[in-house]
Short mmCIF file of C-alpha atoms in Angstrom, two decimals:
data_model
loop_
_atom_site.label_atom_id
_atom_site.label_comp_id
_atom_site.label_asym_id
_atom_site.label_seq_id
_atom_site.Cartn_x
_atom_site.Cartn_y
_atom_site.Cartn_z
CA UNK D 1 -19.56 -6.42 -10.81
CA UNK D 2 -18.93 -2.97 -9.23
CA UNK D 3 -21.24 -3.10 -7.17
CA UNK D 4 -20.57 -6.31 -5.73
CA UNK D 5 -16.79 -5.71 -5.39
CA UNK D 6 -17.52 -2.50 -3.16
CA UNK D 7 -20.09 -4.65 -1.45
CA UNK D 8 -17.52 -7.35 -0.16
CA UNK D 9 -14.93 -4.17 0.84
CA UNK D 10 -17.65 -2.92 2.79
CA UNK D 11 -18.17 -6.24 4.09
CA UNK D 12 -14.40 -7.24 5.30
CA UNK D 13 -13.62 -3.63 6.08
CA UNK D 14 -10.05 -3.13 7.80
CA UNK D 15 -9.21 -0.46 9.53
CA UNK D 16 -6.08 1.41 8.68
CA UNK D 17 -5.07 1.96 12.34
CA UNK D 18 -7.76 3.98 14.32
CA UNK D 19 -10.71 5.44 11.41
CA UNK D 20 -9.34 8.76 11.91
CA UNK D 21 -5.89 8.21 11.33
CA UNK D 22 -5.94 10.26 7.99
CA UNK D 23 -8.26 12.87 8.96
CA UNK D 24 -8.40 16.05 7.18
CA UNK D 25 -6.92 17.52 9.78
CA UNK D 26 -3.92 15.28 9.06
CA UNK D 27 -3.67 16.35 5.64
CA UNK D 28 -1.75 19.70 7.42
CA UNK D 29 0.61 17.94 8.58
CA UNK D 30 4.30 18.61 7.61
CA UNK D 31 5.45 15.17 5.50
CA UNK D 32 7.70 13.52 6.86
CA UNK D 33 9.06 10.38 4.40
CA UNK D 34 10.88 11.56 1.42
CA UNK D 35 10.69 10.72 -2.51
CA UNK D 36 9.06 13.74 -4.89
CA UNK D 37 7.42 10.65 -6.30
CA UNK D 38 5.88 7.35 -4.63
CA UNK D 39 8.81 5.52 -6.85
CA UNK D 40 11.30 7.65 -4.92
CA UNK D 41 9.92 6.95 -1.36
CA UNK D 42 9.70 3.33 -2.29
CA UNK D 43 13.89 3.21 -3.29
CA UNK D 44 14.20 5.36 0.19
CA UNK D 45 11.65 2.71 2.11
CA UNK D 46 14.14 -0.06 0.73
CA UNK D 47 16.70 0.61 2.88
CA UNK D 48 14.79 0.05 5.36
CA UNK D 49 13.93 -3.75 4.27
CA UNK D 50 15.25 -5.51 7.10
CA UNK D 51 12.92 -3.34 9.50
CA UNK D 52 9.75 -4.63 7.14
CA UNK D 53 10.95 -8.44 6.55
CA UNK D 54 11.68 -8.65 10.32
CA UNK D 55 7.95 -6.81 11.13
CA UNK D 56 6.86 -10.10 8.64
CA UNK D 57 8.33 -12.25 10.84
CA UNK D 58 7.44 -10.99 14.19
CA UNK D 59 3.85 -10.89 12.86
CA UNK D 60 4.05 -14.70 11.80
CA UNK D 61 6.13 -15.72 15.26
CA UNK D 62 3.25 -14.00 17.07
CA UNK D 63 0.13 -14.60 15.47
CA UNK D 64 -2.08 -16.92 17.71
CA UNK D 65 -1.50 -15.02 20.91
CA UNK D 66 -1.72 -11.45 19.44
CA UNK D 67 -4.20 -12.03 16.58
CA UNK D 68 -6.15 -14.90 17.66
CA UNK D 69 -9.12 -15.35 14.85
CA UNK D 70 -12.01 -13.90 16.45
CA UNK D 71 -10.72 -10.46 16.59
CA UNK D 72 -10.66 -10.52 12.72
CA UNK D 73 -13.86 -10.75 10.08
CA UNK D 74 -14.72 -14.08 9.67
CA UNK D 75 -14.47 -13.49 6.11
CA UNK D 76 -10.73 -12.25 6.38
CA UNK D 77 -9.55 -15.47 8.22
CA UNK D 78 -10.61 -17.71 6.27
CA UNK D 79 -9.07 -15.65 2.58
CA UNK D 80 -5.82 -16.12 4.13
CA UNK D 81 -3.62 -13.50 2.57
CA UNK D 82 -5.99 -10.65 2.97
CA UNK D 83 -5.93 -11.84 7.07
CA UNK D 84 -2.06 -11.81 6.82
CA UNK D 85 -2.06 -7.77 5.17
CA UNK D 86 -4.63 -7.08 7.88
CA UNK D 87 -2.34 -8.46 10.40
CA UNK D 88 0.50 -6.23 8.90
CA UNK D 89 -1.45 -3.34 9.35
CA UNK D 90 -2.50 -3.89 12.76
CA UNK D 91 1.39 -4.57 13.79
CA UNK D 92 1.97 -1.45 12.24
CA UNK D 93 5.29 0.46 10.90
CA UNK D 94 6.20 4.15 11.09
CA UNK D 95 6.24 4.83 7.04
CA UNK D 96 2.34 3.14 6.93
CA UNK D 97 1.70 6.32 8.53
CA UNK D 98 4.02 9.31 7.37
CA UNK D 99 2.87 11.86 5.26
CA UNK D 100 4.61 11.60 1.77
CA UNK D 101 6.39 14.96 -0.16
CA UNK D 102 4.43 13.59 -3.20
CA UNK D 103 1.17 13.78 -1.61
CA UNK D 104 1.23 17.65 -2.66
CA UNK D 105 1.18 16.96 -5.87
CA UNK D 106 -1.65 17.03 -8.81
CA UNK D 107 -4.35 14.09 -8.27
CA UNK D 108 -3.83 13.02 -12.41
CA UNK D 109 -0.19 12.91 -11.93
CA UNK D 110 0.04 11.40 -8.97
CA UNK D 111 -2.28 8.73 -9.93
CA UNK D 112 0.20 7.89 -13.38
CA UNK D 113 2.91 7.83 -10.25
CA UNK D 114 1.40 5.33 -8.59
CA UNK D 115 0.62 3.33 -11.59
CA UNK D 116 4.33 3.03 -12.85
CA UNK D 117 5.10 2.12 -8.67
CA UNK D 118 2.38 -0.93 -8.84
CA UNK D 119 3.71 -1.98 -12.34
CA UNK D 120 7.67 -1.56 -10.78
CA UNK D 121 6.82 -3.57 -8.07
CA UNK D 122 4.98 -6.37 -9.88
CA UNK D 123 8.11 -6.72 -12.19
CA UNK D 124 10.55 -7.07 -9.21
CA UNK D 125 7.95 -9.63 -7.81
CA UNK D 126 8.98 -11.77 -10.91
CA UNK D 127 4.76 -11.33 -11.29
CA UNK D 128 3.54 -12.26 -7.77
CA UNK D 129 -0.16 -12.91 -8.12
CA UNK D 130 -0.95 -10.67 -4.88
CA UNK D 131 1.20 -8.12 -6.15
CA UNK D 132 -0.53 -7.82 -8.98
CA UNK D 133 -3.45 -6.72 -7.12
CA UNK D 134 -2.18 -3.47 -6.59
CA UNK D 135 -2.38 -2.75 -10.05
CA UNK D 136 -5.86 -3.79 -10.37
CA UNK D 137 -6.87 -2.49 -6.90
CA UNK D 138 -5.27 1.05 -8.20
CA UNK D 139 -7.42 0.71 -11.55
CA UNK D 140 -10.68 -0.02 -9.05
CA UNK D 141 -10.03 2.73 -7.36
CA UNK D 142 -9.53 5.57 -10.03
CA UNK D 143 -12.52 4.34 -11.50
CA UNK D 144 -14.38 4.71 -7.90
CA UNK D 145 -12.74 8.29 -7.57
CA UNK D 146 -14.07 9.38 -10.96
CA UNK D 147 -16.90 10.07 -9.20
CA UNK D 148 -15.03 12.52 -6.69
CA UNK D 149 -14.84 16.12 -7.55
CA UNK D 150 -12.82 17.32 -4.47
CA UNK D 151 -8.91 16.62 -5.36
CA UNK D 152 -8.17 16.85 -1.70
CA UNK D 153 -10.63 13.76 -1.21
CA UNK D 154 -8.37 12.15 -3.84
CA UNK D 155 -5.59 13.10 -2.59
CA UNK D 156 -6.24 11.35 0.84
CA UNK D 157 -7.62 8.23 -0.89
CA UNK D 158 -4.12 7.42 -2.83
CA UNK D 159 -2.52 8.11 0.87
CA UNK D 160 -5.00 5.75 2.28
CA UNK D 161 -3.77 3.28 -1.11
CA UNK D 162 0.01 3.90 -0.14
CA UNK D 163 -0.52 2.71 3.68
CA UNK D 164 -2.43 -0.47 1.81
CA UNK D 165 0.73 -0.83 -0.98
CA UNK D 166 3.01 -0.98 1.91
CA UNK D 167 1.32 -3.29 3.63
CA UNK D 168 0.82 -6.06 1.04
CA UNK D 169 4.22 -5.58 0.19
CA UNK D 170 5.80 -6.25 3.60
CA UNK D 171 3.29 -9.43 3.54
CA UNK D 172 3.92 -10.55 -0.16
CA UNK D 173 6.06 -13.77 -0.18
CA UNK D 174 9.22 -11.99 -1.34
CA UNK D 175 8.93 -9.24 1.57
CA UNK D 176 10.15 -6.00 0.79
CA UNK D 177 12.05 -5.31 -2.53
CA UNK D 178 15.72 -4.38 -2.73
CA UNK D 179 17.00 -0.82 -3.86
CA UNK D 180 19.24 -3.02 -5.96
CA UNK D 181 16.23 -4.64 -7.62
CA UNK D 182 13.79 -2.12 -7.49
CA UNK D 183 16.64 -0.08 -9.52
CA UNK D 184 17.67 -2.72 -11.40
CA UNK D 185 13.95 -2.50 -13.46
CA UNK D 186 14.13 1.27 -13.53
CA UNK D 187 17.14 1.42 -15.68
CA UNK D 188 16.26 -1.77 -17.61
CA UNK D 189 13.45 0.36 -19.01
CA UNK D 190 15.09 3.49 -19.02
CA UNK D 191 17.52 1.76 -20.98
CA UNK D 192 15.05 0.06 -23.36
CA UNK D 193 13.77 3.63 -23.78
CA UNK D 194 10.50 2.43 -22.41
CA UNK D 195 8.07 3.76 -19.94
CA UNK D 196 7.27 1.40 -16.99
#
């Protein structure tokens, strides 16, 4: 099953805007979106919504002329969703592309970051399907990186994952989440003395 799930993301590769767009190079870069934690830049991204549920719209408004079908794997078109992300990604947005603060921070820590961002974001998606993928798409991709010794190679991999994560989001049905609701599920489980 491994194997053929990396066989089919081999097979409807997207590109994240250029292959070299998160070179090593890029890794010196100075970040530029804020949040110590993913969770954090996700509250800061929120204010931002209307930016990301207008880019949803523009994309949609658009979408014959600028993405007609043939530029896209065959195999994309015809999934539907996974077209409309690619789409998104193509269009592009400023915060696909900025470096985090967080990225500086431990690969095993990080990773239980990200984890308790996919599982916050599936709540406030009332359990979207799609959204749901980022939690399994996360768990597919530690268990590809297990085989990774460099950290820095990790490291670059969960930034790739972020780019992705804001991308399906911005696509999802509900668009972009509040601060209001993304909040909202952070202190019902803080409350409940739970950890997301």
């Amino acid at each position: 099953m491994t194997i053929e799930g990396l066989a089919y993301l081999a097979f409807t590769y997207v590109d994240l805007k250029g292959g070299d767009r998160f070179s090593k190079e890029d890794e010196e870069e100075e970040p530029s979106l804020p949040g110590s934690t993913p969770l954090e830049s996700l509250l800061a991204l929120a204010d931002r919504r209307e930016e990301f549920l207008a880019l949803a719209k523009d994309v949609k408004a658009d979408d014959a002329r600028r993405w007609p079908k043939e530029s896209f794997h065959p195999e994309l078109v015809v999934a539907g969703f996974q077209w409309q992300v690619a789409k998104i990604v193509d269009a592009g947005h400023p915060t696909f592309y900025a470096k985090p603060e967080w990225l500086s921070s431990g690969y095993d820590a990080l990773l239980e970051d990200m984890y308790e961002l996919a599982s916050v974001l599936h709540v406030v998606s009332k359990g979207n399907f799609l959204v749901l993928h980022l939690v399994t798409s996360l768990w597919g991709l530690e268990q590809a990186l297990m085989a990774v010794e460099d950290d820095t190679t990790k490291l670059h991999a969960l930034r790739v994952f972020w780019t992705a994560l804001q991308a399906l989001v911005v696509t999802s049905g509900g668009g972009y989440p509040s601060r209001d609701d993304i909040q909202a599920v952070v202190d019902d489980h803080a409350a409940a003395g739970k950890k997301i």
